[in-house]
Structures are given as C-alpha cells and as structure tokens.
Coordinates of C-alpha atoms and ligand atoms in Angstrom, one line a residue:
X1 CA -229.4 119.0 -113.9
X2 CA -227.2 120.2 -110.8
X3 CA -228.4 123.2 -108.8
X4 CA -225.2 125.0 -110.0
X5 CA -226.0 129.2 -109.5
X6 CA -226.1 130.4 -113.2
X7 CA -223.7 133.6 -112.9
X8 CA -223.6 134.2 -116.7
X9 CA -226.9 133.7 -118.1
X10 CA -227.2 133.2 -121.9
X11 CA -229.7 136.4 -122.3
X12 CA -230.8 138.7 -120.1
X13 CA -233.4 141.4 -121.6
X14 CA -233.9 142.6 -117.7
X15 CA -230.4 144.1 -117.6
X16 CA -231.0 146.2 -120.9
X17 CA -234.0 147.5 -119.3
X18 CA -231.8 148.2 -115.7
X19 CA -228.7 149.6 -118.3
X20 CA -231.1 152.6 -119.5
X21 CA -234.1 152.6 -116.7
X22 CA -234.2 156.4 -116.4
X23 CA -234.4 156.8 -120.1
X24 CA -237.1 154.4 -120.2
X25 CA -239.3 154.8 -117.6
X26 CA -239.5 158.6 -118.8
X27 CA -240.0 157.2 -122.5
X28 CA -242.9 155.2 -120.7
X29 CA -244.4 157.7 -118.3
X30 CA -244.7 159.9 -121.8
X31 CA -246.6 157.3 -123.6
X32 CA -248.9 156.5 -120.9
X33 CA -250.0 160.8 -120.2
X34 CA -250.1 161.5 -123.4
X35 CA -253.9 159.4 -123.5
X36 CA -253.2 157.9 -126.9
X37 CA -251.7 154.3 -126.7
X38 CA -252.3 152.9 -130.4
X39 CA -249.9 154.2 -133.5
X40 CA -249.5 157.6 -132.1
X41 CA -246.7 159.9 -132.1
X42 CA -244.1 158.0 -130.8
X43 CA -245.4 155.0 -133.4
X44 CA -244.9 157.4 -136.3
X45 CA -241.5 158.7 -135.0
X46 CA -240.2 155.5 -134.5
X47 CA -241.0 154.7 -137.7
X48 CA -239.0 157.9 -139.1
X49 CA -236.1 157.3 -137.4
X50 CA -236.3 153.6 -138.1
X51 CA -235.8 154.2 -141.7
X52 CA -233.6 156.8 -141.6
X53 CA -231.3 154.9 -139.3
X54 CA -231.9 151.7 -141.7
X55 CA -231.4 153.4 -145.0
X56 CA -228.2 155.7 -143.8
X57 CA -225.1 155.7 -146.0
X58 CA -227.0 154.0 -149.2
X59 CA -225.3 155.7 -152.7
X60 CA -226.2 158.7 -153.0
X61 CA -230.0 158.8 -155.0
X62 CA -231.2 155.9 -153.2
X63 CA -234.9 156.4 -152.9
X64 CA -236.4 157.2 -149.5
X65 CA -236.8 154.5 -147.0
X66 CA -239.9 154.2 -145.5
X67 CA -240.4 151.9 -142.5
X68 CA -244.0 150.5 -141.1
X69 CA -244.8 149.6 -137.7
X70 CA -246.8 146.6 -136.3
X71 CA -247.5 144.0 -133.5
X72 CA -244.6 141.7 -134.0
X73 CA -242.0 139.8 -136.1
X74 CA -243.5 137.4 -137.6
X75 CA -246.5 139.9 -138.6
X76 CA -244.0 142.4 -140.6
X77 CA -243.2 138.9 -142.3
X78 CA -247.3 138.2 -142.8
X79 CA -248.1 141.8 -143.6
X80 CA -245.1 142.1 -146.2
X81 CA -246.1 139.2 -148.1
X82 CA -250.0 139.9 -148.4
X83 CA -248.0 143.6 -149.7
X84 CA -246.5 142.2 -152.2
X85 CA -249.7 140.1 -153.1
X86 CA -248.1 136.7 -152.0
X87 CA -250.6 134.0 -151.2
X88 CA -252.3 130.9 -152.0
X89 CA -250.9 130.1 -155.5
X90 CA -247.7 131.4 -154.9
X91 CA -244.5 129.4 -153.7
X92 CA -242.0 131.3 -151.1
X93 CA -238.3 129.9 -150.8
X94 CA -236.7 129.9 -147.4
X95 CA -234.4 127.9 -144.9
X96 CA -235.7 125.0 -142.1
X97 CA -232.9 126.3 -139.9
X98 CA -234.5 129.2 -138.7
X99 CA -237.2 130.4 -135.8
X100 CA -240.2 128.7 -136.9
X101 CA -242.1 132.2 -137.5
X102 CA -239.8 133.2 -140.6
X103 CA -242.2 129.3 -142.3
X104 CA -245.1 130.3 -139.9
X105 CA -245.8 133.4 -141.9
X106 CA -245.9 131.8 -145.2
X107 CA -248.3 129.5 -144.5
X108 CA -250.4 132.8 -142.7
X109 CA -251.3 134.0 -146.2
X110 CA -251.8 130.4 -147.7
X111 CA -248.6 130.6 -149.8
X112 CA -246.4 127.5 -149.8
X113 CA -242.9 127.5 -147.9
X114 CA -240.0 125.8 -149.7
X115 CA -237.5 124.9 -147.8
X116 CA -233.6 125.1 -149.0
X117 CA -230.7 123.8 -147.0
X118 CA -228.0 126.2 -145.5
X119 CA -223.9 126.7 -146.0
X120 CA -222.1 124.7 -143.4
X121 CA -220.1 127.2 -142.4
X122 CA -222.3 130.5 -141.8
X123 CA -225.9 128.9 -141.3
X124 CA -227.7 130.7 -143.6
X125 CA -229.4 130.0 -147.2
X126 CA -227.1 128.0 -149.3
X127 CA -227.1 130.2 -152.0
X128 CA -225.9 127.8 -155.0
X129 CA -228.9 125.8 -154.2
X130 CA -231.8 128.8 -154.4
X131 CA -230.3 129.5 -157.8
X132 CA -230.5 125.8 -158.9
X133 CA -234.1 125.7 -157.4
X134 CA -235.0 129.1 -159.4
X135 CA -233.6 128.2 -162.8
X136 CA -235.2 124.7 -162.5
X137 CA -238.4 124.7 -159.7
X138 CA -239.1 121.2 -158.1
X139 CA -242.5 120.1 -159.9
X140 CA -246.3 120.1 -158.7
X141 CA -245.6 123.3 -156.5
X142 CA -247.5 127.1 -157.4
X143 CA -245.0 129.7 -159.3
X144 CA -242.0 131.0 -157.0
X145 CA -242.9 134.7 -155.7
X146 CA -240.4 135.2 -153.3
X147 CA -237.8 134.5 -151.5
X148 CA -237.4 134.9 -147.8
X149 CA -233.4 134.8 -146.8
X150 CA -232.7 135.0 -143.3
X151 CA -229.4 136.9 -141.9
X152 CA -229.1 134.3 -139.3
X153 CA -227.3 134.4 -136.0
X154 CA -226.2 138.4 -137.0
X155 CA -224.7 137.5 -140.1
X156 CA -225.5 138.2 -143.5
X157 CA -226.5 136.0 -146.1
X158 CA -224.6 135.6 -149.2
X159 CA -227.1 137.7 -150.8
X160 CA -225.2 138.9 -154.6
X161 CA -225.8 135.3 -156.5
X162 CA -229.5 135.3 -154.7
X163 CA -230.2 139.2 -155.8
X164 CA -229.0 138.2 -159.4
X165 CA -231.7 134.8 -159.8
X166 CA -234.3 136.8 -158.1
X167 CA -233.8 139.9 -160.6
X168 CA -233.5 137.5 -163.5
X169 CA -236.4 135.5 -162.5
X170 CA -238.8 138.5 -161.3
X171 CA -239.1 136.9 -157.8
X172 CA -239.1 139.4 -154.6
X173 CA -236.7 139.3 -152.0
X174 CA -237.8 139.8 -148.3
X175 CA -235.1 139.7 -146.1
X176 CA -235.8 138.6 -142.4
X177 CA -233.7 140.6 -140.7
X178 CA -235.4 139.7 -137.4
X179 CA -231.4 138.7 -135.6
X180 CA -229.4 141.0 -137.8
X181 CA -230.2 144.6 -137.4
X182 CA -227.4 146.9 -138.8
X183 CA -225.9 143.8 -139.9
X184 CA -223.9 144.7 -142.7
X185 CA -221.9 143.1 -146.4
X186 CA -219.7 144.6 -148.3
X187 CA -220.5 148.0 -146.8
X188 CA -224.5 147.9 -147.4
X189 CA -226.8 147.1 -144.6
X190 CA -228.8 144.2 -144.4
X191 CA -232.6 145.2 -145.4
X192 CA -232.0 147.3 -148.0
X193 CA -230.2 144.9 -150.5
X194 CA -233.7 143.2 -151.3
X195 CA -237.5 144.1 -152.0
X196 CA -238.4 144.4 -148.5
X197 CA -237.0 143.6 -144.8
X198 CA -238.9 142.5 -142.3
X199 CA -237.1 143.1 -138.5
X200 CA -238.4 141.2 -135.0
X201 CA -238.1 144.0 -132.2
X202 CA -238.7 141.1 -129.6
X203 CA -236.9 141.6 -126.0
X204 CA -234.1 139.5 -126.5
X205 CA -233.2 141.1 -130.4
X206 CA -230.5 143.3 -131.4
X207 CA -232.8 145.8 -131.1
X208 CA -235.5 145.3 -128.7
X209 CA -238.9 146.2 -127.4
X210 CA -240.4 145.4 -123.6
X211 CA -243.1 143.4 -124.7
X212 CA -244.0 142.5 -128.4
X213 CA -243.3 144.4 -131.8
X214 CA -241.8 144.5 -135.2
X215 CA -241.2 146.5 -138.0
X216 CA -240.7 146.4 -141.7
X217 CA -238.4 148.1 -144.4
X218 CA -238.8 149.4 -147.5
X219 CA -237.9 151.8 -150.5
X220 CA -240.9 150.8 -152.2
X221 CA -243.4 153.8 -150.8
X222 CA -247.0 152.0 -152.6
X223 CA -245.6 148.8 -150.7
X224 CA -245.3 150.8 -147.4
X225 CA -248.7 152.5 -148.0
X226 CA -250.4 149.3 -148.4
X227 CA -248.7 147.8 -145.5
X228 CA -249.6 150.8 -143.5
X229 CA -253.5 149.7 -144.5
X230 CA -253.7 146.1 -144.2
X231 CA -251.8 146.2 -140.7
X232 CA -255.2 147.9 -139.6
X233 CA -258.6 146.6 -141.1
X234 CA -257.5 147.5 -144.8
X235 CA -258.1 151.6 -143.7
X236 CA -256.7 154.2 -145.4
X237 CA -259.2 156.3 -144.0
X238 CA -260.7 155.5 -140.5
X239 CA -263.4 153.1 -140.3
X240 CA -263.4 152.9 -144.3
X241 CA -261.5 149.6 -145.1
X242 CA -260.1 150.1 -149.1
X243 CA -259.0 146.3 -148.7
X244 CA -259.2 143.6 -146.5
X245 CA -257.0 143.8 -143.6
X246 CA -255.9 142.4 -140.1
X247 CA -255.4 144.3 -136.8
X248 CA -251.4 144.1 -136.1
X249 CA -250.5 147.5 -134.5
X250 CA -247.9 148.8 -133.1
X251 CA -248.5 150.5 -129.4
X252 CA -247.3 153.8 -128.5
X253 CA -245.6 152.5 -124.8
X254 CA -243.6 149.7 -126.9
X255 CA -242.6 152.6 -129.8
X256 CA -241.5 155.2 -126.9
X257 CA -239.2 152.6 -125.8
X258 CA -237.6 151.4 -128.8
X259 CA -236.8 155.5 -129.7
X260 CA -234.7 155.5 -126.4
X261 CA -232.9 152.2 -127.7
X262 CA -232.6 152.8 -131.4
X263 CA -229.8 155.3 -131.0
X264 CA -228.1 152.5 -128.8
X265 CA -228.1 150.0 -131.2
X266 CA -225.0 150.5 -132.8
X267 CA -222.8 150.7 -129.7
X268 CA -224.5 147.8 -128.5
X269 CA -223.9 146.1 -131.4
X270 CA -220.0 147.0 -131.0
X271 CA -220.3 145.4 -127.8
X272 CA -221.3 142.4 -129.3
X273 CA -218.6 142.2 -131.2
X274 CA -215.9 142.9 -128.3
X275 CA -217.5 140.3 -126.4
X276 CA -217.5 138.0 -129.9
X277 CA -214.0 138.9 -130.5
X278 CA -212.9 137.8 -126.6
X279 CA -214.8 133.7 -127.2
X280 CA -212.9 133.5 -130.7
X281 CA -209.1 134.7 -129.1
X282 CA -209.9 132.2 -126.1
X283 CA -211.2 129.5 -128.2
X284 CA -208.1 130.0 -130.3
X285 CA -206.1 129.2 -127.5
X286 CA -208.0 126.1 -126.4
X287 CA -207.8 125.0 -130.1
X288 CA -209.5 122.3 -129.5
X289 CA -213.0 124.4 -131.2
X290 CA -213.0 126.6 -134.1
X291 CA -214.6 130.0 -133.8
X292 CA -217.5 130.9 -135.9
X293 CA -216.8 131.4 -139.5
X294 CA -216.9 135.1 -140.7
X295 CA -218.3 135.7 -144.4
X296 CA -215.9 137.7 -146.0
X297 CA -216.5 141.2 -146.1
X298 CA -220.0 140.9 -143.3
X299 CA -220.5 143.2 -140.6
X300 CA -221.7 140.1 -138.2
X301 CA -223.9 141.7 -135.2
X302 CA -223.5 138.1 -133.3
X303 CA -227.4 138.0 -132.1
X304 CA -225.7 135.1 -130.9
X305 CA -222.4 133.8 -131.0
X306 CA -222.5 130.1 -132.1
X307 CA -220.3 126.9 -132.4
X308 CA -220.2 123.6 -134.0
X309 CA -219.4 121.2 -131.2
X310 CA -220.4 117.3 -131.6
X311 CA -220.2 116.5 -127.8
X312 CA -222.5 119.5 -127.5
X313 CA -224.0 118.0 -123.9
X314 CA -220.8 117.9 -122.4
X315 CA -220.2 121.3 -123.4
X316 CA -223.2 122.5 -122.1
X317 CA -222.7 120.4 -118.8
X318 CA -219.7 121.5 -118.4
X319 CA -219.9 125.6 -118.7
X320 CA -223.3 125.1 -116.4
X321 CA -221.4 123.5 -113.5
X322 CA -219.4 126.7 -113.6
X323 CA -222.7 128.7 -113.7
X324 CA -222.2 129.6 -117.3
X325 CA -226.0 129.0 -119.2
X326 CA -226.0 128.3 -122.8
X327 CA -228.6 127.5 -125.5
X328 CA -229.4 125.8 -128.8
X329 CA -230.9 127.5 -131.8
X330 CA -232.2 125.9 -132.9
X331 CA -233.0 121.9 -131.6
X332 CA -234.7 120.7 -134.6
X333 CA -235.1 122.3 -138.0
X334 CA -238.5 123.4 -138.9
X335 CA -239.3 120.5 -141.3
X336 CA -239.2 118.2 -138.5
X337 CA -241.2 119.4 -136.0
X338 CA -244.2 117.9 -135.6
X339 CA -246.7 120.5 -137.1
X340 CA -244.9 120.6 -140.3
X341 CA -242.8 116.8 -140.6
X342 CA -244.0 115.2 -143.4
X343 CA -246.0 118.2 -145.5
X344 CA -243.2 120.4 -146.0
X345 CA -241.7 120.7 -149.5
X346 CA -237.7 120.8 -149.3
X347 CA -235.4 122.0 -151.8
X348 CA -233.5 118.9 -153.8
X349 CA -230.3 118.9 -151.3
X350 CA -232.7 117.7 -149.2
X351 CA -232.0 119.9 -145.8
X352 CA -229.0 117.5 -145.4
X353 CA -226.8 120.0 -143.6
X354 CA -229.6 121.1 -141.8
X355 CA -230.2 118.0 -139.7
X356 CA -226.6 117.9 -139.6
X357 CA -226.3 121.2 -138.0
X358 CA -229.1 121.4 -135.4
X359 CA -227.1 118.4 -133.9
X360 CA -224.6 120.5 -132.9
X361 CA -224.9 124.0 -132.5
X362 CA -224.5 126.1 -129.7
X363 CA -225.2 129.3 -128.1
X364 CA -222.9 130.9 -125.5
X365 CA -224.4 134.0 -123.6
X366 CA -224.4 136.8 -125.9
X367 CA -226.0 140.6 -124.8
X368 CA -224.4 143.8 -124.7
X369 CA -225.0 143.9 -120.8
X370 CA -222.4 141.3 -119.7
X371 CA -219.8 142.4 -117.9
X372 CA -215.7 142.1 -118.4
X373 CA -216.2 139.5 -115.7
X374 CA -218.4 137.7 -116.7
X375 CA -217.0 137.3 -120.2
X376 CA -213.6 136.5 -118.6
X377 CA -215.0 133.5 -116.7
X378 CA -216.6 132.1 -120.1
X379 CA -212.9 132.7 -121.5
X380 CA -211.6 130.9 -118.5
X381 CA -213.5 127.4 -119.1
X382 CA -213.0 128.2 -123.2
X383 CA -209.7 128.3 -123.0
X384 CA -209.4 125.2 -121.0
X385 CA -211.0 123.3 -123.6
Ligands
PLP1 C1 -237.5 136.3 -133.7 C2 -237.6 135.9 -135.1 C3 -238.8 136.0 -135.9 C4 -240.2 136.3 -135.2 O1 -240.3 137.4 -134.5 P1 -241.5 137.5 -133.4 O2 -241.3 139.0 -133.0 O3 -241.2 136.6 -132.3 O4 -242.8 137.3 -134.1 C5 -238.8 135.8 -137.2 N1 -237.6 135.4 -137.8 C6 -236.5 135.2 -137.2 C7 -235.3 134.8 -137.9 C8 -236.4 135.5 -135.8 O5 -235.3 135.3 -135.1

C-alpha cells in the first residue's frame, strides 16, 4: 500500500456530525440535563416521528405506524423475530450477500437461516428463486416463518412476486431496511410493504446515530407492544416481566441526536443521489464500466454506490494513488465465512451469483458530506477509465 494522502475518504460519519454540530451538541447537552438517560422523552419522540416519517403518504386508511426503539440493528432484527414468535423450529429465508447481522439474528432466536442467491444486476433477493423455495421447501429443514429481504446498497428489493408467495403461503415478511431508509418502489416506501421492518441507525447509515442504535417498523400495534416488552426484561409494567425478555434499549443521548437528523434525511438522501447521478454520467463517458443498474420504478437511496468491476484491485489501486478510498461490501458472502461455511442451508441455485458477485464489487465514497470537489476528482479518474 503507498502512503498516498486519502483526500476523498469512502465514509466519513465525523463530517455529518461537524455538518450539524450546533444542532447536536444542543440535542446532546438536553439529554444529558435532563437526568434520565434510558428510553426517556426523546426515546419516545423519536419513536413518533420515526413512524410518522416512515408511514407518510401510505393510501389513505392505512393503519397507524408504530415504531419501537432499541440498542441496535441487528437487535430490531432479533427482537422482531422473537415478536412474531420465530424461533427454534422455524426456518427464515434470506440472502448470503448481505452484512452478516441480517443471518446473525436468525440464528439469535435458534431459528434456521436459508440462504437464497441474489439478481445479478441489483444485489438483492432473487425473487424467482424465494417463490420456487416457498412453493416447494428444500427437505429436512423446520416450516418457513419468514422471510427476511434486504433493500441492499439503497435499493429496493423486487418485493411484489415475494409479497404474493409470502401472503399465499402465510409466511411474514421482515424487511431489513438497515441501508435503505426512505428508499422507495413504485411510490411506497420500503418498510411498510411487508409485516415488519427492521432499520440499523449505525453512524455510517442513511440515517445515523453517534454511537449504537436501531429501530423497528410496524402497522401491526400487538406486534409493537410486544416488541416494546421483550426489548426490556419482558416488562410491561416495571420490574413485572409478562414474558421473557432481553435488555436492548435505546438511550436518550443517541435518540436526541437522531431527532436533529431525521428531518435531514431526505435531503441527504437527495444528495446521495446528485452525487450518484455525477459517477453514472462520468462512468458513461469512460464507457469502459457500466453504472449501477436501477430497478424500474425504485427510489435507490445509494447507501453506497456500487460497481461490478473484474480487475477490482487495479481499480482500487488506482483511485487510491489519487487519494480516492474505496471499499468492498461485502468480501465474502455469509455462507463462507468461517463461523457459518459448511452448516449453512442454501437455497437450490446454490448462492452461485453470490460468490460470483463478492468477487467484484465495489464501493466508491458515498455520504452526503462530500464536497463538489471532491466528487469532481472521483469523476476525473472515472472518466479516464
Ligand atoms: C448495518 C446492517 C445491519 C446491522 O446493524 P447493526 O446496527 O450494526 O447491528 C443489519 N442488516 C444490514 C443489511 C445492515 O447493513
């Protein structure tokens, strides 16, 4: 590695934090005097404008959106399932190209993750094979509960042929919606097209926290409730556990600071897309690598903007000597890395595309924070390709 000075990092969560300071240090000084750190206040206003921000412009009717608080993203994925009742006995359907957590949380309440290969084109859940997998379940696994797409990268899934199976087989539909907040297809966000969604609020996310938290999405107020419990100790009332339960919490410091950036999320978001729009015009004039494919009719958020490149270490080598950092997401599906090779069911495509893919994606710096400049320069060297 040369000692090249990285001028364009890939991420940088410090620069959202310098791009609002004021507003956040005041969101932070509030917390901390008002001598109640732990799902407080600002916990439980989060949560209101969470879901009314998450369930605006649904048809008219739509049922209230509730939203529930906890410690982090792959807990909203935990606490959902054990909701919904999902455990050992029960098989859950997602994708091995995806941040580990999304299979991590399965295997936290002792269901079984089956693992389905993703479309070439957008990275996410190939959607002709869940339906195949539904209709006709590999044998020796426990009943299929649920389903666990994952709007990948900022994009949606293809979710209408996967909302149609689920309905006709009675199978639940969390959507991990942990890199695709106000992600959007055919009009309706992503979240509220399934049972449940279950949102990362990590630093480096669409929308994120300073430090750790999640939160989770639903219409479904008895599934909320219960959440609400089992997220601390099973309580509904204090120090009286109704049901088992686990201590995931949401702190008051981390909601104060996500009210501040909720409101921001959608201009961000636009940024994301100016600065998306800039790679795919320069890459269209280098020719020489295709932009990212759009689904038709998706409101992509680019959480990151990826490409398909098979020289991807030249690629990388060559944007770092001009101080440009990039990244991979991910190196090696899930069903390959060592804690899970070997033991991990896979759908009957076999995760081909998969292993295909995480051989040649790439991640050029994507956050709302970089500058004209410093997208120009990426154009520069893209365009020179
Ligand atoms: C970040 C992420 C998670 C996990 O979130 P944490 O807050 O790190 O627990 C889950 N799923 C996906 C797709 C993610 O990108």
């Amino acid at each position: 590695m040369n000692a090249t000075t990285i001028t364009v990092p890939q991420a940088d969560p410090g620069a959202g934090y310098r791009a609002q300071k004021a507003e956040i240090d005041a969101a932070v000084a509030r917390a901390l005097s008002s001598g109640w750190y732990i799902l407080g206040q600002e916990g439980a206003s989060f949560e209101k404008e969470f879901a009314a921000w998450q369930g605006a412009g649904r048809a008219p009717g739509a049922r209230d959106m509730r939203a529930v608080g906890c410690a982090n993203g792959t807990d909203a994925l935990m606490l959902t399932l054990r909701g919904m009742g999902i455990g050992a006995g029960c098989t859950v359907v997602t994708v091995s190209h995806t941040a580990v957590a999304t299979v991590a949380a399965i295997e936290m309440v002792g269901a079984t993750p089956l693992l389905v290969d993703i479309d070439p084109d957008t990275f996410t859940m190939d959607a002709e094979e869940l339906v195949a997998v539904l209709a006709d379940p590999p044998p020796g696994l426990p009943p299929i509960r649920a389903i666990i797409p994952v709007h990948l990268y900022g994009q949606a899934c293809d979710m209408d042929p996967m909302l149609a199976a689920c309905r006709e087989h009675g199978v639940m539909v969390i959507e991990d919606c942990s890199q695709a907040h106000g992600a959007t297809l055919g009009g309706r966000k992503v979240g509220t097209m399934g049972d449940a969604a279950c949102f990362s609020l990590y630093p480096t996310k669409n929308l994120g926290a300073l430090g750790d938290a999640g939160v989770m999405s639903t219409e479904d107020a008895a599934l909320a409730d219960r959440i609400g419990a089992i997220r601390q100790y099973g309580w509904k009332e204090r120090y009286i556990s109704d049901g088992v339960g686990v201590n995931s919490r949401l702190d008051e410091v981390q909601a104060a600071i996500l009210r501040v950036r909720l409101p921001l999320l959608d201009a961000a978001n636009a940024r994301r897309g100016q600065v998306a729009a800039a790679y795919d015009a320069a890459l269209t004039q280098g020719g020489r690598i295709a932009p990212p494919a759009r689904r038709i009719d998706a409101g992509h958020v680019f959480h990151q903007y990826v490409l398909r490149v098979p020289d991807r270490a030249a690629l990388m080598a060559r944007l770092r000597a001009e101080g440009i950092a990039s990244a991979i997401h991910y190196p090696a599906p899930v069903h390959l890395q060592p804690a899970y090779r070997g033991r991990t069911p896979l759908g009957p495509a076999g995760c081909a595309e998969t292993a295909r893919a995480v051989g040649e994606v790439m991640s050029l710096p994507m956050f709302p924070e970089l500058t004209d400049q410093q997208v120009e320069h990426v154009c520069g060297v893209l365009r020179r390709l």
